[in-house]
């Protein structure tokens, strides 16, 4: 029994030592490759919230229904179909006199709505309509490209080539050679792997695919952006040899 306990203790100690050293047991170089391209947007998504208040819950809810109906009629005139509109469930909240006095003074009904525009012809007119509606809030517009998938495929290749070039430069500077790829991933997906290897927060830079415009949002000026920037980041760990 005593001998069994000693063996168990030794095994646990060995496991602890292995866990305490998360870095690979071979020489390596960790690099980040990037690629970006400016493209003209041809799609947009508009998100906003219809919010109505009334003394009674049914009146507030009916007001949201009516405004939603009027909105759909307006959108239909500008080429937007029902399939282009995504509406969340209506939410109802009671309004109170103040934080201490919980007497109900009315009700608020709200509904988040998202509209997809497959072309930008009517973007300005729709945004102008929304901004002028008194009970429409949190209006946000974002732009995209219908060619995103094709562009992203090219950017992934360019980011991978950039990572390889950076790794070669580092290896040449240290008098070593690149061997095989140990790990590769895009964007932020490398975070857990880098954490397992014990890298600090500043050791690797991570990038996410940028779906919004680089310039400021269109805002009340209703100016369409001339371009959006698509961005790919590739993180690679190469084995190295002397």
JSON list of C-alpha atoms in Angstrom, two decimals:
[
{"chain": "A", "resi": 1, "resn": "UNK", "atom": "CA", "xyz": [0.00, 0.00, 0.00]},
{"chain": "A", "resi": 2, "resn": "UNK", "atom": "CA", "xyz": [2.83, 2.35, 0.93]},
{"chain": "A", "resi": 3, "resn": "UNK", "atom": "CA", "xyz": [4.62, 1.60, -2.35]},
{"chain": "A", "resi": 4, "resn": "UNK", "atom": "CA", "xyz": [1.41, 2.34, -4.30]},
{"chain": "A", "resi": 5, "resn": "UNK", "atom": "CA", "xyz": [1.08, 5.74, -2.62]},
{"chain": "A", "resi": 6, "resn": "UNK", "atom": "CA", "xyz": [4.67, 6.64, -3.51]},
{"chain": "A", "resi": 7, "resn": "UNK", "atom": "CA", "xyz": [4.11, 5.74, -7.19]},
{"chain": "A", "resi": 8, "resn": "UNK", "atom": "CA", "xyz": [0.91, 7.79, -7.30]},
{"chain": "A", "resi": 9, "resn": "UNK", "atom": "CA", "xyz": [2.67, 10.80, -5.78]},
{"chain": "A", "resi": 10, "resn": "UNK", "atom": "CA", "xyz": [5.49, 10.55, -8.32]},
{"chain": "A", "resi": 11, "resn": "UNK", "atom": "CA", "xyz": [3.02, 10.40, -11.20]},
{"chain": "A", "resi": 12, "resn": "UNK", "atom": "CA", "xyz": [1.18, 13.49, -10.00]},
{"chain": "A", "resi": 13, "resn": "UNK", "atom": "CA", "xyz": [4.43, 15.37, -9.65]},
{"chain": "A", "resi": 14, "resn": "UNK", "atom": "CA", "xyz": [5.42, 14.52, -13.20]},
{"chain": "A", "resi": 15, "resn": "UNK", "atom": "CA", "xyz": [2.03, 15.70, -14.53]},
{"chain": "A", "resi": 16, "resn": "UNK", "atom": "CA", "xyz": [2.33, 18.96, -12.64]},
{"chain": "A", "resi": 17, "resn": "UNK", "atom": "CA", "xyz": [5.75, 19.61, -14.13]},
{"chain": "A", "resi": 18, "resn": "UNK", "atom": "CA", "xyz": [4.45, 19.06, -17.65]},
{"chain": "A", "resi": 19, "resn": "UNK", "atom": "CA", "xyz": [1.48, 21.39, -17.09]},
{"chain": "A", "resi": 20, "resn": "UNK", "atom": "CA", "xyz": [3.73, 24.10, -15.68]},
{"chain": "A", "resi": 21, "resn": "UNK", "atom": "CA", "xyz": [5.62, 24.34, -19.03]},
{"chain": "A", "resi": 22, "resn": "UNK", "atom": "CA", "xyz": [3.00, 25.11, -21.73]},
{"chain": "A", "resi": 23, "resn": "UNK", "atom": "CA", "xyz": [5.49, 26.26, -24.40]},
{"chain": "A", "resi": 24, "resn": "UNK", "atom": "CA", "xyz": [6.31, 23.88, -27.28]},
{"chain": "A", "resi": 25, "resn": "UNK", "atom": "CA", "xyz": [9.37, 21.72, -26.70]},
{"chain": "A", "resi": 26, "resn": "UNK", "atom": "CA", "xyz": [10.94, 22.86, -29.99]},
{"chain": "A", "resi": 27, "resn": "UNK", "atom": "CA", "xyz": [12.26, 26.19, -31.37]},
{"chain": "A", "resi": 28, "resn": "UNK", "atom": "CA", "xyz": [9.57, 28.24, -33.11]},
{"chain": "A", "resi": 29, "resn": "UNK", "atom": "CA", "xyz": [8.64, 31.62, -34.55]},
{"chain": "A", "resi": 30, "resn": "UNK", "atom": "CA", "xyz": [5.21, 33.16, -34.08]},
{"chain": "A", "resi": 31, "resn": "UNK", "atom": "CA", "xyz": [4.11, 35.75, -36.66]},
{"chain": "A", "resi": 32, "resn": "UNK", "atom": "CA", "xyz": [0.97, 37.60, -37.74]},
{"chain": "A", "resi": 33, "resn": "UNK", "atom": "CA", "xyz": [0.24, 38.28, -41.40]},
{"chain": "A", "resi": 34, "resn": "UNK", "atom": "CA", "xyz": [-2.27, 40.88, -42.55]},
{"chain": "A", "resi": 35, "resn": "UNK", "atom": "CA", "xyz": [-4.01, 41.93, -45.75]},
{"chain": "A", "resi": 36, "resn": "UNK", "atom": "CA", "xyz": [-6.63, 44.56, -46.44]},
{"chain": "A", "resi": 37, "resn": "UNK", "atom": "CA", "xyz": [-8.45, 45.96, -49.43]},
{"chain": "A", "resi": 38, "resn": "UNK", "atom": "CA", "xyz": [-10.73, 48.94, -49.98]},
{"chain": "A", "resi": 39, "resn": "UNK", "atom": "CA", "xyz": [-13.88, 48.12, -51.96]},
{"chain": "A", "resi": 40, "resn": "UNK", "atom": "CA", "xyz": [-16.94, 50.13, -52.90]},
{"chain": "A", "resi": 41, "resn": "UNK", "atom": "CA", "xyz": [-19.97, 49.14, -50.79]},
{"chain": "A", "resi": 42, "resn": "UNK", "atom": "CA", "xyz": [-23.12, 48.00, -52.57]},
{"chain": "A", "resi": 43, "resn": "UNK", "atom": "CA", "xyz": [-25.17, 46.69, -49.62]},
{"chain": "A", "resi": 44, "resn": "UNK", "atom": "CA", "xyz": [-26.30, 48.13, -46.29]},
{"chain": "A", "resi": 45, "resn": "UNK", "atom": "CA", "xyz": [-28.04, 47.15, -43.09]},
{"chain": "A", "resi": 46, "resn": "UNK", "atom": "CA", "xyz": [-30.09, 49.64, -41.10]},
{"chain": "A", "resi": 47, "resn": "UNK", "atom": "CA", "xyz": [-30.97, 48.89, -37.47]},
{"chain": "A", "resi": 48, "resn": "UNK", "atom": "CA", "xyz": [-33.29, 50.91, -35.26]},
{"chain": "A", "resi": 49, "resn": "UNK", "atom": "CA", "xyz": [-35.89, 50.67, -32.49]},
{"chain": "A", "resi": 50, "resn": "UNK", "atom": "CA", "xyz": [-39.53, 51.77, -32.56]},
{"chain": "A", "resi": 51, "resn": "UNK", "atom": "CA", "xyz": [-40.46, 52.96, -29.08]},
{"chain": "A", "resi": 52, "resn": "UNK", "atom": "CA", "xyz": [-43.90, 54.19, -27.98]},
{"chain": "A", "resi": 53, "resn": "UNK", "atom": "CA", "xyz": [-45.24, 55.23, -24.57]},
{"chain": "A", "resi": 54, "resn": "UNK", "atom": "CA", "xyz": [-48.83, 55.51, -23.34]},
{"chain": "A", "resi": 55, "resn": "UNK", "atom": "CA", "xyz": [-50.85, 55.50, -20.15]},
{"chain": "A", "resi": 56, "resn": "UNK", "atom": "CA", "xyz": [-52.12, 52.00, -20.93]},
{"chain": "A", "resi": 57, "resn": "UNK", "atom": "CA", "xyz": [-50.17, 48.98, -22.15]},
{"chain": "A", "resi": 58, "resn": "UNK", "atom": "CA", "xyz": [-52.53, 48.22, -25.04]},
{"chain": "A", "resi": 59, "resn": "UNK", "atom": "CA", "xyz": [-52.27, 51.80, -26.34]},
{"chain": "A", "resi": 60, "resn": "UNK", "atom": "CA", "xyz": [-48.46, 51.70, -26.33]},
{"chain": "A", "resi": 61, "resn": "UNK", "atom": "CA", "xyz": [-48.47, 48.32, -28.08]},
{"chain": "A", "resi": 62, "resn": "UNK", "atom": "CA", "xyz": [-51.01, 49.41, -30.69]},
{"chain": "A", "resi": 63, "resn": "UNK", "atom": "CA", "xyz": [-48.89, 52.50, -31.41]},
{"chain": "A", "resi": 64, "resn": "UNK", "atom": "CA", "xyz": [-45.89, 50.26, -32.18]},
{"chain": "A", "resi": 65, "resn": "UNK", "atom": "CA", "xyz": [-48.08, 48.12, -34.46]},
{"chain": "A", "resi": 66, "resn": "UNK", "atom": "CA", "xyz": [-49.29, 51.19, -36.35]},
{"chain": "A", "resi": 67, "resn": "UNK", "atom": "CA", "xyz": [-45.86, 52.71, -36.79]},
{"chain": "A", "resi": 68, "resn": "UNK", "atom": "CA", "xyz": [-44.50, 49.37, -37.94]},
{"chain": "A", "resi": 69, "resn": "UNK", "atom": "CA", "xyz": [-47.31, 49.11, -40.50]},
{"chain": "A", "resi": 70, "resn": "UNK", "atom": "CA", "xyz": [-46.61, 52.63, -41.79]},
{"chain": "A", "resi": 71, "resn": "UNK", "atom": "CA", "xyz": [-42.91, 51.81, -41.99]},
{"chain": "A", "resi": 72, "resn": "UNK", "atom": "CA", "xyz": [-43.51, 48.67, -44.06]},
{"chain": "A", "resi": 73, "resn": "UNK", "atom": "CA", "xyz": [-45.63, 50.64, -46.51]},
{"chain": "A", "resi": 74, "resn": "UNK", "atom": "CA", "xyz": [-42.87, 53.23, -46.89]},
{"chain": "A", "resi": 75, "resn": "UNK", "atom": "CA", "xyz": [-40.19, 50.57, -47.36]},
{"chain": "A", "resi": 76, "resn": "UNK", "atom": "CA", "xyz": [-42.27, 48.73, -49.96]},
{"chain": "A", "resi": 77, "resn": "UNK", "atom": "CA", "xyz": [-42.35, 51.90, -52.07]},
{"chain": "A", "resi": 78, "resn": "UNK", "atom": "CA", "xyz": [-38.54, 51.85, -52.01]},
{"chain": "A", "resi": 79, "resn": "UNK", "atom": "CA", "xyz": [-38.11, 48.28, -53.15]},
{"chain": "A", "resi": 80, "resn": "UNK", "atom": "CA", "xyz": [-37.76, 46.63, -49.73]},
{"chain": "A", "resi": 81, "resn": "UNK", "atom": "CA", "xyz": [-39.64, 43.32, -49.36]},
{"chain": "A", "resi": 82, "resn": "UNK", "atom": "CA", "xyz": [-40.82, 41.51, -46.24]},
{"chain": "A", "resi": 83, "resn": "UNK", "atom": "CA", "xyz": [-37.88, 39.11, -46.49]},
{"chain": "A", "resi": 84, "resn": "UNK", "atom": "CA", "xyz": [-35.48, 42.07, -46.18]},
{"chain": "A", "resi": 85, "resn": "UNK", "atom": "CA", "xyz": [-36.96, 43.08, -42.81]},
{"chain": "A", "resi": 86, "resn": "UNK", "atom": "CA", "xyz": [-36.20, 41.31, -39.55]},
{"chain": "A", "resi": 87, "resn": "UNK", "atom": "CA", "xyz": [-38.26, 42.41, -36.53]},
{"chain": "A", "resi": 88, "resn": "UNK", "atom": "CA", "xyz": [-37.69, 41.19, -32.98]},
{"chain": "A", "resi": 89, "resn": "UNK", "atom": "CA", "xyz": [-40.49, 40.51, -30.52]},
{"chain": "A", "resi": 90, "resn": "UNK", "atom": "CA", "xyz": [-42.19, 43.55, -29.03]},
{"chain": "A", "resi": 91, "resn": "UNK", "atom": "CA", "xyz": [-41.03, 44.31, -25.51]},
{"chain": "A", "resi": 92, "resn": "UNK", "atom": "CA", "xyz": [-43.22, 46.02, -22.88]},
{"chain": "A", "resi": 93, "resn": "UNK", "atom": "CA", "xyz": [-42.00, 47.75, -19.73]},
{"chain": "A", "resi": 94, "resn": "UNK", "atom": "CA", "xyz": [-43.87, 49.58, -16.99]},
{"chain": "A", "resi": 95, "resn": "UNK", "atom": "CA", "xyz": [-42.85, 53.17, -16.23]},
{"chain": "A", "resi": 96, "resn": "UNK", "atom": "CA", "xyz": [-42.73, 54.26, -12.59]},
{"chain": "A", "resi": 97, "resn": "UNK", "atom": "CA", "xyz": [-43.00, 57.63, -10.89]},
{"chain": "A", "resi": 98, "resn": "UNK", "atom": "CA", "xyz": [-39.43, 57.37, -9.56]},
{"chain": "A", "resi": 99, "resn": "UNK", "atom": "CA", "xyz": [-37.03, 54.85, -8.02]},
{"chain": "A", "resi": 100, "resn": "UNK", "atom": "CA", "xyz": [-38.66, 55.05, -4.61]},
{"chain": "A", "resi": 101, "resn": "UNK", "atom": "CA", "xyz": [-42.28, 55.49, -5.57]},
{"chain": "A", "resi": 102, "resn": "UNK", "atom": "CA", "xyz": [-43.13, 52.41, -7.66]},
{"chain": "A", "resi": 103, "resn": "UNK", "atom": "CA", "xyz": [-46.50, 53.73, -8.76]},
{"chain": "A", "resi": 104, "resn": "UNK", "atom": "CA", "xyz": [-47.01, 52.85, -12.42]},
{"chain": "A", "resi": 105, "resn": "UNK", "atom": "CA", "xyz": [-47.44, 56.01, -14.51]},
{"chain": "A", "resi": 106, "resn": "UNK", "atom": "CA", "xyz": [-47.53, 54.40, -17.96]},
{"chain": "A", "resi": 107, "resn": "UNK", "atom": "CA", "xyz": [-46.11, 51.78, -20.26]},
{"chain": "A", "resi": 108, "resn": "UNK", "atom": "CA", "xyz": [-43.41, 51.67, -22.89]},
{"chain": "A", "resi": 109, "resn": "UNK", "atom": "CA", "xyz": [-43.52, 49.28, -25.85]},
{"chain": "A", "resi": 110, "resn": "UNK", "atom": "CA", "xyz": [-40.53, 48.84, -28.15]},
{"chain": "A", "resi": 111, "resn": "UNK", "atom": "CA", "xyz": [-39.48, 46.71, -31.11]},
{"chain": "A", "resi": 112, "resn": "UNK", "atom": "CA", "xyz": [-35.97, 46.42, -32.61]},
{"chain": "A", "resi": 113, "resn": "UNK", "atom": "CA", "xyz": [-35.99, 46.22, -36.41]},
{"chain": "A", "resi": 114, "resn": "UNK", "atom": "CA", "xyz": [-33.27, 45.44, -38.95]},
{"chain": "A", "resi": 115, "resn": "UNK", "atom": "CA", "xyz": [-33.59, 46.28, -42.66]},
{"chain": "A", "resi": 116, "resn": "UNK", "atom": "CA", "xyz": [-31.25, 44.83, -45.30]},
{"chain": "A", "resi": 117, "resn": "UNK", "atom": "CA", "xyz": [-30.73, 46.85, -48.46]},
{"chain": "A", "resi": 118, "resn": "UNK", "atom": "CA", "xyz": [-29.34, 44.82, -51.37]},
{"chain": "A", "resi": 119, "resn": "UNK", "atom": "CA", "xyz": [-28.54, 48.04, -53.19]},
{"chain": "A", "resi": 120, "resn": "UNK", "atom": "CA", "xyz": [-27.83, 51.58, -51.99]},
{"chain": "A", "resi": 121, "resn": "UNK", "atom": "CA", "xyz": [-30.17, 53.44, -54.33]},
{"chain": "A", "resi": 122, "resn": "UNK", "atom": "CA", "xyz": [-32.69, 54.29, -51.59]},
{"chain": "A", "resi": 123, "resn": "UNK", "atom": "CA", "xyz": [-30.38, 54.30, -48.57]},
{"chain": "A", "resi": 124, "resn": "UNK", "atom": "CA", "xyz": [-30.40, 58.09, -48.13]},
{"chain": "A", "resi": 125, "resn": "UNK", "atom": "CA", "xyz": [-34.19, 58.36, -48.52]},
{"chain": "A", "resi": 126, "resn": "UNK", "atom": "CA", "xyz": [-34.84, 55.58, -45.98]},
{"chain": "A", "resi": 127, "resn": "UNK", "atom": "CA", "xyz": [-32.40, 57.00, -43.44]},
{"chain": "A", "resi": 128, "resn": "UNK", "atom": "CA", "xyz": [-33.88, 60.47, -43.88]},
{"chain": "A", "resi": 129, "resn": "UNK", "atom": "CA", "xyz": [-37.36, 59.06, -43.22]},
{"chain": "A", "resi": 130, "resn": "UNK", "atom": "CA", "xyz": [-36.22, 57.26, -40.08]},
{"chain": "A", "resi": 131, "resn": "UNK", "atom": "CA", "xyz": [-34.40, 60.27, -38.65]},
{"chain": "A", "resi": 132, "resn": "UNK", "atom": "CA", "xyz": [-37.53, 62.37, -39.01]},
{"chain": "A", "resi": 133, "resn": "UNK", "atom": "CA", "xyz": [-39.79, 59.88, -37.19]},
{"chain": "A", "resi": 134, "resn": "UNK", "atom": "CA", "xyz": [-40.29, 61.06, -33.57]},
{"chain": "A", "resi": 135, "resn": "UNK", "atom": "CA", "xyz": [-40.57, 57.57, -32.06]},
{"chain": "A", "resi": 136, "resn": "UNK", "atom": "CA", "xyz": [-37.70, 55.86, -33.89]},
{"chain": "A", "resi": 137, "resn": "UNK", "atom": "CA", "xyz": [-34.43, 55.63, -31.94]},
{"chain": "A", "resi": 138, "resn": "UNK", "atom": "CA", "xyz": [-30.95, 54.08, -32.00]},
{"chain": "A", "resi": 139, "resn": "UNK", "atom": "CA", "xyz": [-30.62, 54.35, -35.77]},
{"chain": "A", "resi": 140, "resn": "UNK", "atom": "CA", "xyz": [-27.46, 52.72, -37.09]},
{"chain": "A", "resi": 141, "resn": "UNK", "atom": "CA", "xyz": [-26.31, 51.98, -40.61]},
{"chain": "A", "resi": 142, "resn": "UNK", "atom": "CA", "xyz": [-23.51, 49.66, -41.72]},
{"chain": "A", "resi": 143, "resn": "UNK", "atom": "CA", "xyz": [-22.22, 48.86, -45.19]},
{"chain": "A", "resi": 144, "resn": "UNK", "atom": "CA", "xyz": [-20.99, 45.74, -46.93]},
{"chain": "A", "resi": 145, "resn": "UNK", "atom": "CA", "xyz": [-20.01, 44.33, -50.32]},
{"chain": "A", "resi": 146, "resn": "UNK", "atom": "CA", "xyz": [-21.72, 41.57, -52.25]},
{"chain": "A", "resi": 147, "resn": "UNK", "atom": "CA", "xyz": [-18.21, 40.47, -53.31]},
{"chain": "A", "resi": 148, "resn": "UNK", "atom": "CA", "xyz": [-17.07, 39.92, -49.71]},
{"chain": "A", "resi": 149, "resn": "UNK", "atom": "CA", "xyz": [-16.64, 36.15, -50.02]},
{"chain": "A", "resi": 150, "resn": "UNK", "atom": "CA", "xyz": [-14.45, 36.38, -53.11]},
{"chain": "A", "resi": 151, "resn": "UNK", "atom": "CA", "xyz": [-12.41, 39.25, -51.67]},
{"chain": "A", "resi": 152, "resn": "UNK", "atom": "CA", "xyz": [-11.94, 37.46, -48.34]},
{"chain": "A", "resi": 153, "resn": "UNK", "atom": "CA", "xyz": [-10.58, 34.39, -50.12]},
{"chain": "A", "resi": 154, "resn": "UNK", "atom": "CA", "xyz": [-7.91, 36.51, -51.81]},
{"chain": "A", "resi": 155, "resn": "UNK", "atom": "CA", "xyz": [-7.14, 38.37, -48.59]},
{"chain": "A", "resi": 156, "resn": "UNK", "atom": "CA", "xyz": [-6.62, 35.08, -46.74]},
{"chain": "A", "resi": 157, "resn": "UNK", "atom": "CA", "xyz": [-4.05, 34.05, -49.34]},
{"chain": "A", "resi": 158, "resn": "UNK", "atom": "CA", "xyz": [-2.31, 37.43, -49.14]},
{"chain": "A", "resi": 159, "resn": "UNK", "atom": "CA", "xyz": [-2.30, 37.40, -45.34]},
{"chain": "A", "resi": 160, "resn": "UNK", "atom": "CA", "xyz": [-0.78, 33.91, -45.37]},
{"chain": "A", "resi": 161, "resn": "UNK", "atom": "CA", "xyz": [1.94, 35.05, -47.78]},
{"chain": "A", "resi": 162, "resn": "UNK", "atom": "CA", "xyz": [2.61, 38.08, -45.58]},
{"chain": "A", "resi": 163, "resn": "UNK", "atom": "CA", "xyz": [3.01, 35.84, -42.52]},
{"chain": "A", "resi": 164, "resn": "UNK", "atom": "CA", "xyz": [5.47, 33.64, -44.41]},
{"chain": "A", "resi": 165, "resn": "UNK", "atom": "CA", "xyz": [7.49, 36.66, -45.51]},
{"chain": "A", "resi": 166, "resn": "UNK", "atom": "CA", "xyz": [7.62, 38.06, -41.98]},
{"chain": "A", "resi": 167, "resn": "UNK", "atom": "CA", "xyz": [8.72, 34.70, -40.63]},
{"chain": "A", "resi": 168, "resn": "UNK", "atom": "CA", "xyz": [11.47, 34.43, -43.25]},
{"chain": "A", "resi": 169, "resn": "UNK", "atom": "CA", "xyz": [12.78, 37.87, -42.36]},
{"chain": "A", "resi": 170, "resn": "UNK", "atom": "CA", "xyz": [12.89, 36.98, -38.67]},
{"chain": "A", "resi": 171, "resn": "UNK", "atom": "CA", "xyz": [14.56, 33.64, -39.35]},
{"chain": "A", "resi": 172, "resn": "UNK", "atom": "CA", "xyz": [17.18, 35.20, -41.62]},
{"chain": "A", "resi": 173, "resn": "UNK", "atom": "CA", "xyz": [17.97, 37.84, -39.02]},
{"chain": "A", "resi": 174, "resn": "UNK", "atom": "CA", "xyz": [18.65, 35.13, -36.43]},
{"chain": "A", "resi": 175, "resn": "UNK", "atom": "CA", "xyz": [20.51, 32.77, -38.76]},
{"chain": "A", "resi": 176, "resn": "UNK", "atom": "CA", "xyz": [17.90, 29.99, -38.64]},
{"chain": "A", "resi": 177, "resn": "UNK", "atom": "CA", "xyz": [15.59, 28.37, -41.18]},
{"chain": "A", "resi": 178, "resn": "UNK", "atom": "CA", "xyz": [11.86, 27.86, -41.27]},
{"chain": "A", "resi": 179, "resn": "UNK", "atom": "CA", "xyz": [10.62, 24.29, -41.05]},
{"chain": "A", "resi": 180, "resn": "UNK", "atom": "CA", "xyz": [6.98, 23.15, -41.01]},
{"chain": "A", "resi": 181, "resn": "UNK", "atom": "CA", "xyz": [3.89, 25.01, -39.85]},
{"chain": "A", "resi": 182, "resn": "UNK", "atom": "CA", "xyz": [2.88, 23.96, -36.34]},
{"chain": "A", "resi": 183, "resn": "UNK", "atom": "CA", "xyz": [-0.34, 25.99, -36.06]},
{"chain": "A", "resi": 184, "resn": "UNK", "atom": "CA", "xyz": [-2.29, 28.50, -38.14]},
{"chain": "A", "resi": 185, "resn": "UNK", "atom": "CA", "xyz": [-5.57, 30.32, -37.66]},
{"chain": "A", "resi": 186, "resn": "UNK", "atom": "CA", "xyz": [-7.41, 33.46, -38.73]},
{"chain": "A", "resi": 187, "resn": "UNK", "atom": "CA", "xyz": [-8.42, 36.50, -36.73]},
{"chain": "A", "resi": 188, "resn": "UNK", "atom": "CA", "xyz": [-9.06, 36.06, -33.03]},
{"chain": "A", "resi": 189, "resn": "UNK", "atom": "CA", "xyz": [-9.34, 32.27, -33.22]},
{"chain": "A", "resi": 190, "resn": "UNK", "atom": "CA", "xyz": [-5.68, 31.95, -32.20]},
{"chain": "A", "resi": 191, "resn": "UNK", "atom": "CA", "xyz": [-6.27, 33.42, -28.75]},
{"chain": "A", "resi": 192, "resn": "UNK", "atom": "CA", "xyz": [-6.73, 30.15, -26.89]},
{"chain": "A", "resi": 193, "resn": "UNK", "atom": "CA", "xyz": [-3.76, 28.52, -28.59]},
{"chain": "A", "resi": 194, "resn": "UNK", "atom": "CA", "xyz": [-1.52, 31.47, -27.80]},
{"chain": "A", "resi": 195, "resn": "UNK", "atom": "CA", "xyz": [-2.77, 31.40, -24.22]},
{"chain": "A", "resi": 196, "resn": "UNK", "atom": "CA", "xyz": [-1.87, 27.71, -23.97]},
{"chain": "A", "resi": 197, "resn": "UNK", "atom": "CA", "xyz": [1.63, 28.61, -25.08]},
{"chain": "A", "resi": 198, "resn": "UNK", "atom": "CA", "xyz": [1.98, 31.23, -22.38]},
{"chain": "A", "resi": 199, "resn": "UNK", "atom": "CA", "xyz": [2.15, 34.30, -24.62]},
{"chain": "A", "resi": 200, "resn": "UNK", "atom": "CA", "xyz": [1.41, 37.63, -23.00]},
{"chain": "A", "resi": 201, "resn": "UNK", "atom": "CA", "xyz": [-1.28, 39.97, -24.25]},
{"chain": "A", "resi": 202, "resn": "UNK", "atom": "CA", "xyz": [1.20, 42.05, -26.25]},
{"chain": "A", "resi": 203, "resn": "UNK", "atom": "CA", "xyz": [3.11, 39.16, -27.82]},
{"chain": "A", "resi": 204, "resn": "UNK", "atom": "CA", "xyz": [0.67, 38.64, -30.69]},
{"chain": "A", "resi": 205, "resn": "UNK", "atom": "CA", "xyz": [-1.64, 41.15, -32.33]},
{"chain": "A", "resi": 206, "resn": "UNK", "atom": "CA", "xyz": [-5.07, 39.88, -33.29]},
{"chain": "A", "resi": 207, "resn": "UNK", "atom": "CA", "xyz": [-7.40, 41.30, -35.89]},
{"chain": "A", "resi": 208, "resn": "UNK", "atom": "CA", "xyz": [-11.04, 40.67, -36.67]},
{"chain": "A", "resi": 209, "resn": "UNK", "atom": "CA", "xyz": [-12.69, 40.91, -40.00]},
{"chain": "A", "resi": 210, "resn": "UNK", "atom": "CA", "xyz": [-13.83, 44.53, -40.28]},
{"chain": "A", "resi": 211, "resn": "UNK", "atom": "CA", "xyz": [-17.42, 44.70, -41.44]},
{"chain": "A", "resi": 212, "resn": "UNK", "atom": "CA", "xyz": [-17.92, 48.44, -40.92]},
{"chain": "A", "resi": 213, "resn": "UNK", "atom": "CA", "xyz": [-16.52, 51.42, -42.79]},
{"chain": "A", "resi": 214, "resn": "UNK", "atom": "CA", "xyz": [-13.14, 52.85, -41.80]},
{"chain": "A", "resi": 215, "resn": "UNK", "atom": "CA", "xyz": [-14.49, 56.36, -41.99]},
{"chain": "A", "resi": 216, "resn": "UNK", "atom": "CA", "xyz": [-17.14, 57.66, -39.63]},
{"chain": "A", "resi": 217, "resn": "UNK", "atom": "CA", "xyz": [-20.71, 56.42, -39.96]},
{"chain": "A", "resi": 218, "resn": "UNK", "atom": "CA", "xyz": [-22.95, 58.21, -42.39]},
{"chain": "A", "resi": 219, "resn": "UNK", "atom": "CA", "xyz": [-24.79, 59.92, -39.51]},
{"chain": "A", "resi": 220, "resn": "UNK", "atom": "CA", "xyz": [-27.26, 62.78, -39.98]},
{"chain": "A", "resi": 221, "resn": "UNK", "atom": "CA", "xyz": [-25.29, 64.10, -42.99]},
{"chain": "A", "resi": 222, "resn": "UNK", "atom": "CA", "xyz": [-26.47, 61.00, -44.88]},
{"chain": "A", "resi": 223, "resn": "UNK", "atom": "CA", "xyz": [-23.26, 60.77, -46.88]},
{"chain": "A", "resi": 224, "resn": "UNK", "atom": "CA", "xyz": [-22.49, 57.33, -48.30]},
{"chain": "A", "resi": 225, "resn": "UNK", "atom": "CA", "xyz": [-18.93, 56.09, -47.80]},
{"chain": "A", "resi": 226, "resn": "UNK", "atom": "CA", "xyz": [-16.80, 55.81, -50.91]},
{"chain": "A", "resi": 227, "resn": "UNK", "atom": "CA", "xyz": [-15.28, 52.57, -49.68]},
{"chain": "A", "resi": 228, "resn": "UNK", "atom": "CA", "xyz": [-15.20, 50.02, -46.90]},
{"chain": "A", "resi": 229, "resn": "UNK", "atom": "CA", "xyz": [-12.06, 48.19, -45.80]},
{"chain": "A", "resi": 230, "resn": "UNK", "atom": "CA", "xyz": [-12.06, 44.40, -45.66]},
{"chain": "A", "resi": 231, "resn": "UNK", "atom": "CA", "xyz": [-9.34, 42.97, -43.45]},
{"chain": "A", "resi": 232, "resn": "UNK", "atom": "CA", "xyz": [-7.89, 39.53, -42.79]},
{"chain": "A", "resi": 233, "resn": "UNK", "atom": "CA", "xyz": [-5.38, 38.47, -40.13]},
{"chain": "A", "resi": 234, "resn": "UNK", "atom": "CA", "xyz": [-3.54, 35.14, -40.07]},
{"chain": "A", "resi": 235, "resn": "UNK", "atom": "CA", "xyz": [-1.54, 33.92, -37.06]},
{"chain": "A", "resi": 236, "resn": "UNK", "atom": "CA", "xyz": [1.09, 31.25, -37.70]},
{"chain": "A", "resi": 237, "resn": "UNK", "atom": "CA", "xyz": [3.58, 29.28, -35.60]},
{"chain": "A", "resi": 238, "resn": "UNK", "atom": "CA", "xyz": [6.52, 27.91, -37.60]},
{"chain": "A", "resi": 239, "resn": "UNK", "atom": "CA", "xyz": [8.99, 25.38, -36.39]},
{"chain": "A", "resi": 240, "resn": "UNK", "atom": "CA", "xyz": [12.60, 26.50, -36.98]},
{"chain": "A", "resi": 241, "resn": "UNK", "atom": "CA", "xyz": [15.87, 24.63, -37.46]},
{"chain": "A", "resi": 242, "resn": "UNK", "atom": "CA", "xyz": [19.50, 25.83, -37.07]}
]
